[in-house]
Tab-separated table of C-alpha atoms in Angstrom:
chain	number	residue	atom	x	y	z
D	79	MET	CA	111.009	50.412	130.836
D	80	GLN	CA	113.910	51.371	128.599
D	81	ASP	CA	117.340	52.136	129.967
D	82	GLU	CA	118.934	55.542	130.210
D	83	PRO	CA	120.187	57.970	128.905
D	84	THR	CA	116.853	59.178	127.591
D	85	PRO	CA	116.097	59.926	123.930
D	86	ILE	CA	116.291	63.645	124.740
D	87	GLU	CA	119.772	63.279	126.155
D	88	LEU	CA	120.857	61.197	123.168
D	89	THR	CA	119.569	63.509	120.397
D	90	ARG	CA	121.059	66.468	122.251
D	91	VAL	CA	124.522	64.932	122.513
D	92	VAL	CA	124.545	63.941	118.818
D	93	ALA	CA	123.504	67.483	117.811
D	94	GLU	CA	126.285	68.932	119.987
D	95	PHE	CA	128.865	66.654	118.384
D	96	LEU	CA	127.788	67.534	114.841
D	97	ARG	CA	127.586	71.250	115.578
D	98	ASN	CA	130.827	71.619	117.526
D	99	ASP	CA	133.143	68.965	116.071
D	100	ILE	CA	131.980	68.186	112.539
D	101	ALA	CA	130.508	71.420	111.176
D	102	PRO	CA	133.860	73.302	111.229
D	103	LEU	CA	135.433	70.565	109.095
D	104	ILE	CA	133.142	70.639	106.068
D	105	SER	CA	131.954	73.201	103.529
D	106	GLY	CA	129.682	73.762	100.546
D	107	HIS	CA	126.540	71.754	99.970
D	108	GLN	CA	127.472	69.141	102.553
D	109	ALA	CA	127.794	71.890	105.177
D	110	PHE	CA	124.328	73.128	104.254
D	111	LYS	CA	122.925	69.615	104.614
D	112	LEU	CA	124.669	69.202	107.948
D	113	ARG	CA	122.992	72.377	109.201
D	114	VAL	CA	119.643	70.943	108.151
D	115	ALA	CA	120.475	67.696	109.966
D	116	VAL	CA	121.400	69.562	113.159
D	117	ASN	CA	118.196	71.577	112.888
D	118	ILE	CA	116.244	68.324	112.669
D	119	LEU	CA	117.906	66.955	115.797
D	120	ASP	CA	117.193	70.214	117.642
D	121	LEU	CA	113.552	70.063	116.557
D	122	VAL	CA	113.233	66.440	117.686
D	123	THR	CA	114.789	67.321	121.037
D	124	ARG	CA	112.312	70.177	121.516
D	125	GLN	CA	109.419	67.922	120.581
D	126	LEU	CA	110.511	65.167	122.967
D	127	THR	CA	110.825	67.756	125.724
D	128	GLN	CA	107.553	69.589	125.157
D	129	GLU	CA	105.097	67.325	123.358
D	130	GLU	CA	103.714	65.423	126.324
D	131	GLY	CA	102.706	68.543	128.252
D	132	SER	CA	101.350	70.484	125.275
D	133	ASP	CA	99.345	67.483	123.979
D	134	ALA	CA	97.751	66.982	127.400
D	135	LYS	CA	96.669	70.623	127.534
D	136	GLU	CA	95.432	70.477	123.940
D	137	VAL	CA	93.285	67.403	124.683
D	138	GLU	CA	91.865	69.112	127.758
D	139	ARG	CA	90.873	72.190	125.744
D	140	LEU	CA	89.448	70.095	122.909
D	141	ARG	CA	87.320	68.047	125.308
D	142	ALA	CA	85.864	71.216	126.796
D	143	LEU	CA	85.276	72.735	123.379
D	144	LEU	CA	83.776	69.675	121.686
D	145	GLY	CA	82.157	67.790	124.556
D	146	VAL	CA	83.626	64.484	123.381
D	147	ASP	CA	86.659	62.410	124.348
D	148	GLY	CA	89.429	60.804	122.318
D	149	SER	CA	93.096	60.966	121.371
D	150	VAL	CA	94.655	64.252	120.301
D	151	VAL	CA	94.516	63.063	116.663
D	152	ASP	CA	90.842	62.030	116.884
D	153	LEU	CA	89.810	65.258	118.578
D	154	ASN	CA	91.612	67.370	115.976
D	155	ARG	CA	89.742	65.473	113.293
D	156	VAL	CA	86.414	66.214	115.010
D	157	LEU	CA	87.269	69.900	115.386
D	158	ALA	CA	88.343	70.147	111.736
D	159	GLU	CA	85.040	68.587	110.646
D	160	ARG	CA	82.976	70.907	112.818
D	161	ILE	CA	84.744	73.967	111.442
D	162	ALA	CA	84.228	72.632	107.897
D	163	THR	CA	80.485	72.215	108.463
D	164	GLY	CA	80.209	75.633	110.099
D	165	GLU	CA	79.079	74.149	113.408
D	166	VAL	CA	82.041	75.838	115.114
D	167	ASP	CA	83.536	79.191	114.107
D	168	LEU	CA	85.415	82.168	115.513
D	169	ALA	CA	82.255	83.283	117.321
D	170	THR	CA	82.316	80.007	119.307
D	171	PRO	CA	83.609	80.784	122.813
D	172	GLY	CA	87.050	79.314	123.306
D	173	LEU	CA	87.860	78.466	119.687
D	174	ALA	CA	90.228	81.359	118.963
D	175	ASP	CA	92.001	80.925	122.313
D	176	HIS	CA	92.361	77.202	121.685
D	177	LEU	CA	93.792	77.644	118.179
D	178	TRP	CA	96.207	80.293	119.412
D	179	ALA	CA	97.430	78.156	122.320
D	180	THR	CA	97.840	75.081	120.109
D	181	THR	CA	99.626	76.998	117.363
D	182	MET	CA	102.002	78.688	119.807
D	183	ASP	CA	102.907	75.261	121.224
D	184	LYS	CA	103.592	73.985	117.699
D	185	LEU	CA	105.833	76.903	116.809
D	186	ALA	CA	107.757	76.450	120.061
D	187	VAL	CA	108.802	73.081	118.636
D	188	ASP	CA	108.887	73.698	114.880
D	189	GLN	CA	110.365	77.159	114.537
D	190	PRO	CA	110.972	79.142	117.758
D	191	ASN	CA	112.875	81.763	115.746
D	192	TYR	CA	109.997	82.507	113.377
D	193	ALA	CA	109.380	86.260	113.558
D	194	SER	CA	105.571	86.022	113.871
D	195	TYR	CA	105.983	83.603	116.782
D	196	LYS	CA	108.484	85.818	118.576
D	197	ARG	CA	106.164	88.795	118.119
D	198	GLU	CA	103.191	86.912	119.576
D	199	LEU	CA	105.317	85.518	122.404
D	200	SER	CA	106.301	89.063	123.363
D	201	ARG	CA	102.595	89.839	123.702
D	202	GLY	CA	102.482	87.338	126.533
D	203	GLY	CA	102.388	83.818	125.026
G	52	MET	CA	128.447	66.440	78.558
G	53	ILE	CA	125.915	69.198	78.033
G	54	GLU	CA	128.551	71.653	76.702
G	55	ALA	CA	128.879	69.734	73.438
G	56	GLU	CA	125.144	69.984	72.708
G	57	LEU	CA	125.087	73.636	73.803
G	58	SER	CA	128.066	74.444	71.537
G	59	ARG	CA	126.297	72.920	68.554
G	60	SER	CA	123.137	74.818	69.444
G	61	VAL	CA	124.703	78.285	69.835
G	62	ALA	CA	126.687	77.880	66.605
G	63	ARG	CA	123.350	77.780	64.771
G	64	TRP	CA	121.676	80.893	66.170
G	65	CYS	CA	124.360	83.104	67.751
G	66	LYS	CA	126.396	84.756	65.030
G	67	GLY	CA	130.125	84.465	65.643
G	68	ALA	CA	129.799	82.091	68.604
G	69	THR	CA	132.677	79.636	68.804
G	70	GLY	CA	131.466	77.428	71.644
G	71	VAL	CA	130.387	77.483	75.271
G	72	THR	CA	132.179	77.186	78.584
G	73	GLY	CA	131.514	76.929	82.302
G	74	ALA	CA	128.205	75.045	82.148
G	75	ALA	CA	126.951	74.477	85.704
G	76	LYS	CA	123.597	73.266	86.962
G	77	LEU	CA	121.983	75.883	89.202
G	78	SER	CA	118.893	74.043	90.317
G	79	GLY	CA	116.418	71.504	89.263
G	80	GLY	CA	114.418	68.437	90.011
G	81	ALA	CA	113.694	65.541	87.718
G	82	SER	CA	111.440	67.442	85.340
G	83	GLN	CA	113.009	70.888	85.127
G	84	GLU	CA	116.588	72.143	85.234
G	85	THR	CA	118.347	75.512	85.162
G	86	TRP	CA	121.933	75.773	83.899
G	87	ARG	CA	124.286	78.714	83.612
G	88	PHE	CA	126.989	78.915	80.938
G	89	ASP	CA	128.965	81.403	78.858
G	90	ILE	CA	128.843	81.658	75.090
G	91	LEU	CA	132.347	82.177	73.693
G	92	HIS	CA	132.325	85.048	71.270
G	93	PRO	CA	135.033	87.195	69.619
G	94	ASP	CA	133.424	90.305	71.193
G	95	GLY	CA	133.644	88.764	74.666
G	96	PRO	CA	131.752	86.061	76.544
G	97	ILE	CA	127.936	86.258	76.724
G	98	GLY	CA	126.352	85.123	79.980
G	99	ALA	CA	123.443	82.751	79.360
G	100	ILE	CA	120.917	80.589	81.187
G	101	LEU	CA	119.300	77.391	79.955
G	102	ARG	CA	115.937	76.366	81.341
G	103	ARG	CA	114.811	72.957	80.176
G	104	SER	CA	113.013	69.726	80.736
G	105	PRO	CA	115.473	66.969	79.831
G	106	LYS	CA	114.376	64.474	77.201
G	107	GLY	CA	111.612	62.208	78.437
G	108	TYR	CA	110.235	64.814	80.844
G	109	GLY	CA	107.977	66.681	78.472
G	110	ALA	CA	104.783	66.511	80.517
G	111	ALA	CA	104.240	69.600	82.596
G	112	PRO	CA	102.550	69.401	85.997
G	113	THR	CA	98.908	70.481	85.882
G	114	ARG	CA	99.391	74.028	87.181
G	115	ALA	CA	102.477	74.831	85.096
G	116	ALA	CA	102.193	76.902	81.944
G	117	GLY	CA	104.998	74.966	80.211
G	118	LEU	CA	108.432	76.122	79.122
G	119	ALA	CA	107.340	77.271	75.676
G	120	ALA	CA	104.736	79.563	77.240
G	121	GLU	CA	107.286	80.766	79.783
G	122	ALA	CA	109.710	81.763	77.002
G	123	GLN	CA	106.964	83.593	75.173
G	124	LEU	CA	105.879	85.477	78.310
G	125	MET	CA	109.421	86.515	79.189
G	126	GLN	CA	109.986	87.785	75.696
G	127	LEU	CA	106.711	89.744	75.753
G	128	ALA	CA	107.639	91.198	79.129
G	129	TYR	CA	111.097	92.161	77.867
G	130	GLU	CA	109.619	93.902	74.842
G	131	ALA	CA	107.102	95.770	77.010
G	132	GLY	CA	109.829	97.076	79.318
G	133	VAL	CA	108.969	94.819	82.271
G	134	PRO	CA	112.329	93.800	83.787
G	135	SER	CA	112.958	90.398	82.266
G	136	PRO	CA	115.846	88.482	80.719
G	137	ARG	CA	115.957	88.525	76.911
G	138	VAL	CA	115.048	85.155	75.449
G	139	MET	CA	117.757	84.252	72.945
G	140	HIS	CA	116.602	80.894	71.626
G	141	VAL	CA	113.842	78.305	72.006
G	142	LEU	CA	115.177	74.744	71.808
G	143	THR	CA	114.270	72.595	68.831
G	144	PRO	CA	114.012	68.780	68.989
G	145	ASP	CA	117.081	68.114	66.807
G	146	GLU	CA	119.373	69.913	69.268
G	147	ASP	CA	119.186	66.987	71.680
G	148	LEU	CA	118.797	69.275	74.706
G	149	GLY	CA	115.207	68.457	75.616
G	150	THR	CA	112.518	71.151	75.623
G	151	GLY	CA	113.070	74.660	76.915
G	152	PHE	CA	114.848	77.884	76.081
G	153	ILE	CA	118.049	79.883	76.470
G	154	MET	CA	118.009	83.410	77.851
G	155	GLN	CA	120.493	86.129	78.592
G	156	ARG	CA	121.899	85.981	82.116
G	157	VAL	CA	120.948	88.972	84.274
G	158	GLU	CA	123.471	89.683	87.032
G	159	GLY	CA	122.160	90.362	90.512
G	160	GLU	CA	120.907	88.714	93.669
G	161	THR	CA	117.886	86.462	94.237
G	162	ILE	CA	118.646	85.333	97.805
G	163	ALA	CA	116.092	87.185	99.905
G	164	ARG	CA	118.115	87.292	103.117
G	165	LYS	CA	121.013	89.026	101.353
G	166	ILE	CA	118.722	91.496	99.596
G	167	LEU	CA	117.091	92.341	102.923
G	168	ARG	CA	120.334	92.674	104.892
G	169	ASP	CA	123.408	93.396	102.760
G	170	ASP	CA	124.752	96.963	102.449
G	171	GLU	CA	124.916	96.583	98.685
G	172	PHE	CA	121.119	96.845	98.508
G	173	ALA	CA	120.649	99.478	101.232
G	174	ALA	CA	119.878	102.260	98.763
G	175	ALA	CA	117.511	100.099	96.693
G	176	ARG	CA	115.480	98.655	99.595
G	177	PRO	CA	113.360	101.711	100.509
G	178	ARG	CA	112.300	102.061	96.862
G	179	LEU	CA	111.551	98.413	96.125
G	180	ALA	CA	107.919	98.175	97.299
G	181	ARG	CA	106.873	101.074	95.092
G	182	GLN	CA	108.989	99.818	92.211
G	183	ILE	CA	107.412	96.365	92.497
G	184	GLY	CA	103.996	98.030	92.183
G	185	GLY	CA	105.101	99.555	88.890
G	186	VAL	CA	106.526	96.245	87.629
G	187	LEU	CA	103.268	94.441	88.441
G	188	ALA	CA	101.262	97.144	86.688
G	189	GLY	CA	103.364	96.636	83.550
G	190	LEU	CA	103.008	92.876	83.798
G	191	HIS	CA	99.222	93.065	84.144
G	192	ARG	CA	99.060	95.260	81.089
G	193	LEU	CA	100.818	92.829	78.714
G	194	PRO	CA	98.713	92.569	75.542
G	195	GLN	CA	96.291	89.672	75.917
G	196	ASP	CA	96.085	88.937	72.210
G	197	LYS	CA	99.778	88.059	72.212
G	198	LEU	CA	99.712	85.753	75.250
G	199	PRO	CA	100.230	82.019	74.850
G	200	GLU	CA	97.406	79.702	75.857
G	201	LEU	CA	97.127	79.789	79.659
G	202	ARG	CA	94.823	78.253	82.242
G	203	SER	CA	92.212	80.589	83.642
G	204	ARG	CA	91.115	80.436	87.272
G	205	SER	CA	88.598	82.386	89.302
G	206	ALA	CA	88.905	82.791	93.052
G	207	THR	CA	86.091	80.269	93.537
G	208	GLN	CA	87.890	77.647	91.447
G	209	GLU	CA	91.141	78.285	93.281
G	210	ILE	CA	89.491	77.743	96.685
G	211	SER	CA	88.068	74.426	95.468
G	212	GLU	CA	91.404	73.358	94.075
G	213	PHE	CA	93.282	74.135	97.295
G	214	GLU	CA	90.587	72.430	99.337
G	215	ARG	CA	90.973	69.311	97.205
G	216	ASP	CA	94.785	69.415	97.568
G	217	TYR	CA	94.418	69.851	101.327
G	218	ARG	CA	91.886	67.013	101.717
G	219	SER	CA	94.089	64.675	99.667
G	220	LEU	CA	96.788	65.086	102.321
G	221	ASN	CA	94.413	63.555	104.905
G	222	TRP	CA	95.948	65.870	107.468
G	223	PRO	CA	93.188	67.539	109.502
G	224	LYS	CA	94.318	71.003	110.532
G	225	PRO	CA	91.701	73.149	112.278
G	226	VAL	CA	93.460	76.397	111.306
G	227	PHE	CA	93.437	75.424	107.621
G	228	GLU	CA	89.727	74.556	107.897
G	229	LEU	CA	89.114	77.957	109.414
G	230	ALA	CA	91.001	79.618	106.548
G	231	LEU	CA	89.028	77.643	103.955
G	232	ARG	CA	85.765	78.764	105.602
G	233	TRP	CA	86.967	82.358	105.658
G	234	LEU	CA	87.912	82.202	101.974
G	235	ARG	CA	84.482	80.792	101.037
G	236	ASP	CA	82.753	83.471	103.128
G	237	HIS	CA	84.881	86.265	101.622
G	238	ASP	CA	85.098	85.028	98.034
G	239	PRO	CA	85.051	88.316	96.097
G	240	GLY	CA	83.497	86.635	93.053
G	241	PRO	CA	84.663	87.051	89.475
G	242	SER	CA	87.130	89.867	88.916
G	243	THR	CA	85.773	92.738	86.823
G	244	GLU	CA	89.011	92.549	84.920
G	245	VAL	CA	90.940	89.433	83.917
G	246	THR	CA	94.631	89.878	83.111
G	247	LEU	CA	97.827	87.923	82.912
G	248	VAL	CA	98.813	86.881	86.462
G	249	HIS	CA	102.447	85.951	87.108
G	250	GLY	CA	101.399	83.473	89.797
G	251	ASP	CA	104.664	83.344	91.751
G	252	PHE	CA	105.738	86.982	91.989
G	253	ARG	CA	107.677	87.210	95.257
G	254	ASN	CA	110.978	87.779	96.979
G	255	GLY	CA	113.195	84.951	95.698
G	256	ASN	CA	111.894	85.080	92.128
G	257	LEU	CA	113.197	88.588	91.525
G	258	ILE	CA	116.753	89.460	90.507
G	259	ILE	CA	117.681	92.568	92.474
G	260	GLY	CA	120.671	94.837	92.004
G	261	ALA	CA	121.861	97.990	93.733
G	262	ASP	CA	119.540	99.841	91.333
G	263	GLY	CA	116.439	97.765	92.150
G	264	VAL	CA	114.486	95.059	90.279
G	265	ARG	CA	116.412	93.812	87.251
G	266	ALA	CA	114.387	90.765	86.263
G	267	VAL	CA	111.243	88.820	87.101
G	268	LEU	CA	111.854	85.062	86.967
G	269	ASP	CA	109.909	81.797	87.154
G	270	TRP	CA	106.842	82.389	85.047
G	271	GLU	CA	105.807	78.747	85.213
G	272	LEU	CA	102.662	79.446	87.261
G	273	ALA	CA	101.473	82.244	84.977
G	274	HIS	CA	97.752	82.173	84.217
G	275	LEU	CA	94.771	84.397	83.479
G	276	GLY	CA	92.886	85.707	86.469
G	277	ASP	CA	92.437	88.465	89.028
G	278	PRO	CA	95.449	90.821	88.889
G	279	MET	CA	95.065	91.435	92.649
G	280	GLU	CA	96.327	87.861	93.159
G	281	ASP	CA	99.922	88.939	92.425
G	282	LEU	CA	99.642	91.876	94.867
G	283	GLY	CA	98.365	89.556	97.603
G	284	TRP	CA	100.978	86.847	97.000
G	285	VAL	CA	103.918	89.272	97.217
G	286	CYS	CA	102.599	90.280	100.684
G	287	VAL	CA	102.443	86.744	102.140
G	288	ASN	CA	104.462	86.713	105.367
G	289	SER	CA	106.521	83.702	104.254
G	290	TRP	CA	108.359	85.963	101.764
G	291	ARG	CA	109.204	88.664	104.323
G	292	PHE	CA	112.034	86.623	105.816
G	293	GLY	CA	111.668	88.044	109.300
G	294	GLU	CA	110.871	91.639	108.308
G	295	ILE	CA	107.247	91.113	109.301
G	296	ASP	CA	106.369	94.792	109.544
G	297	LYS	CA	107.217	95.309	105.873
G	298	PRO	CA	104.513	93.309	104.103
G	299	VAL	CA	105.846	93.661	100.569
G	300	GLY	CA	108.581	91.021	100.520
G	301	GLY	CA	110.165	92.491	103.650
G	302	PHE	CA	110.914	95.667	101.676
G	303	GLY	CA	108.102	98.076	102.382
G	304	SER	CA	104.448	98.859	102.976
G	305	ARG	CA	101.272	97.958	101.129
G	306	ASP	CA	100.681	101.701	100.654
G	307	GLU	CA	103.952	102.003	98.732
G	308	LEU	CA	103.118	98.959	96.618
G	309	PHE	CA	99.645	100.316	95.859
G	310	ALA	CA	101.053	103.808	95.100
G	311	GLY	CA	103.522	102.339	92.603
G	312	TYR	CA	100.768	100.307	90.974
G	313	GLU	CA	98.371	103.244	90.742
G	314	ALA	CA	101.070	105.670	89.559
G	315	ALA	CA	101.344	103.361	86.544
G	316	GLY	CA	97.669	103.961	85.830
G	317	ARG	CA	96.060	100.882	87.384
G	318	ARG	CA	93.534	100.541	90.210
G	319	VAL	CA	94.027	98.580	93.441
G	320	ASP	CA	91.236	96.802	95.312
G	321	PRO	CA	92.675	96.408	98.842
G	322	SER	CA	89.992	93.957	100.010
G	323	ARG	CA	90.762	91.640	97.086
G	324	VAL	CA	94.469	91.958	97.857
G	325	LYS	CA	93.747	90.872	101.453
G	326	PHE	CA	91.682	87.923	100.180
G	327	TRP	CA	94.601	86.763	98.015
G	328	GLU	CA	97.076	87.250	100.863
G	329	VAL	CA	95.021	84.854	103.016
G	330	MET	CA	94.683	82.501	100.046
G	331	GLY	CA	98.425	82.702	99.409
G	332	THR	CA	99.293	81.976	103.021
G	333	LEU	CA	97.077	78.877	102.970
G	334	ARG	CA	98.470	77.939	99.556
G	335	TRP	CA	102.041	77.892	100.883
G	336	GLY	CA	100.879	75.917	103.940
G	337	ILE	CA	99.269	73.274	101.750
G	338	MET	CA	102.411	73.202	99.599
G	339	CYS	CA	104.430	72.463	102.772
G	340	GLY	CA	102.032	69.558	103.376
G	341	GLY	CA	102.659	68.378	99.823
G	342	MET	CA	106.403	68.416	100.553
G	343	MET	CA	105.809	66.225	103.578
G	344	GLN	CA	103.796	63.803	101.483
G	345	ARG	CA	106.462	63.632	98.779
G	346	PHE	CA	109.130	63.114	101.433
G	347	ARG	CA	107.156	60.193	102.828
G	348	GLU	CA	106.091	58.568	99.602
G	349	GLY	CA	109.095	59.462	97.462
G	350	PRO	CA	110.766	60.147	95.141
G	351	ASP	CA	112.415	62.968	97.113
G	352	HIS	CA	113.314	61.470	100.476
G	353	SER	CA	115.512	64.385	101.525
G	354	MET	CA	116.026	66.104	104.881
G	355	GLU	CA	115.273	69.478	103.291
G	356	ARG	CA	111.874	68.306	102.102
G	357	ALA	CA	111.115	66.767	105.486
G	358	MET	CA	111.878	70.065	107.206
G	359	ILE	CA	109.782	72.114	104.780
G	360	GLY	CA	106.922	69.825	105.797
G	361	ARG	CA	107.339	71.092	109.342
G	362	ARG	CA	107.008	74.695	108.176
G	363	ALA	CA	103.248	74.399	107.675
G	364	SER	CA	102.822	75.628	111.248
G	365	GLU	CA	104.427	78.944	110.230
G	366	THR	CA	101.495	79.514	107.910
G	367	GLU	CA	99.086	78.544	110.696
G	368	ILE	CA	100.332	81.338	112.958
G	369	ASP	CA	100.263	83.746	110.008
G	370	LEU	CA	96.682	82.741	109.187
G	371	LEU	CA	95.671	83.314	112.809
G	372	ARG	CA	97.357	86.721	112.737
G	373	LEU	CA	95.292	87.557	109.646
G	374	LEU	CA	91.956	86.035	110.672
G	375	ALA	CA	91.868	86.084	114.474
G	376	PRO	CA	94.388	88.715	115.564
G	377	ARG	CA	94.934	89.093	119.279
G	378	GLY	CA	94.475	92.486	120.870
G	379	GLY	CA	97.352	94.854	121.555
């Protein structure tokens, strides 16, 4: 077992430092790049916080939908293949709900300010 | 320094020019660059833009029309009254500037967020969707016998091409698979009419002023095909920059776009437009995947590219909103 603080605590404290102490000191293209860097750290922090839970739920849904077991990567591959062959489509019970739930979890990490995501979230997640 | 070569160039084709000043690179990767500069002239400075591939980068990527074709298209558009910069000069090999062309600089804004928010554009915004319809109608009517040689693509070929691009990423995404299936099932077949298609007509490639659209830029993806492609692409959610209830670039409604197009004497096929909007959304998603791949494998190992890779999920939610909308 690794020592503490945790990766989440570490990425968060670095992002805070860059945002609060460094950003006010620089301008121009470097300031733009710094904003990108801070955005990356924020994204990584969100992923570290949320990934474990959302992956577990995704695997559970995929197992029910596909009737097979495997890692989240393997199961996504199987689902992609079945959609490609037409074996599974939007008429398949559970597919639309699964894709919506998975996509909402992705946006929560990638881009929680994306307008489409905020609109769908306001509909009740 | 590029100013020396530019000075020698302008002296040859711009009567009275005494040199150039203020050359600054605006954007560009390894194969294509955009520079701004001013031509010094006794009547006052002339704002100009250079678009070029530096020497040794002559080969265009497969989808690009090439800079010579771009210059020709912009000039045709200008002559036909489609808002476009005037092309002043096409580079020749002995000028030592690479391949490309020089055009007149059009003042205005291209940054979508400013156009959608700043007061300066408040009066123009409500008119833009309709105006864009008129601009596209003019563009689709450019005389075909004067067009440079361009690739021609049907919807069916485009689906296959995007599918191949997507599979080469080896990046299984169930939502993209669903979109590919939908596109195959809804392929509208060959267009009854084939016209010039701009190929990248969207918020960000338009110079906008307080008076509206002043110029259409970036013709590098121009090709022959279904004119409804341009109407669909301009509606892709990725170019609305948060104004998701205004499908046309965040400016206005599809009805306004269609009205502007039809007022200029052309017909709209809304179901084809929808097909191309879905295609365009997937296209941008696959392009985000391409950015991720280039970030990983080089040559562009930048943070910006890495983060664009993570924007593919934005197109996934937009595809779901188009193909499997939730009630309410």
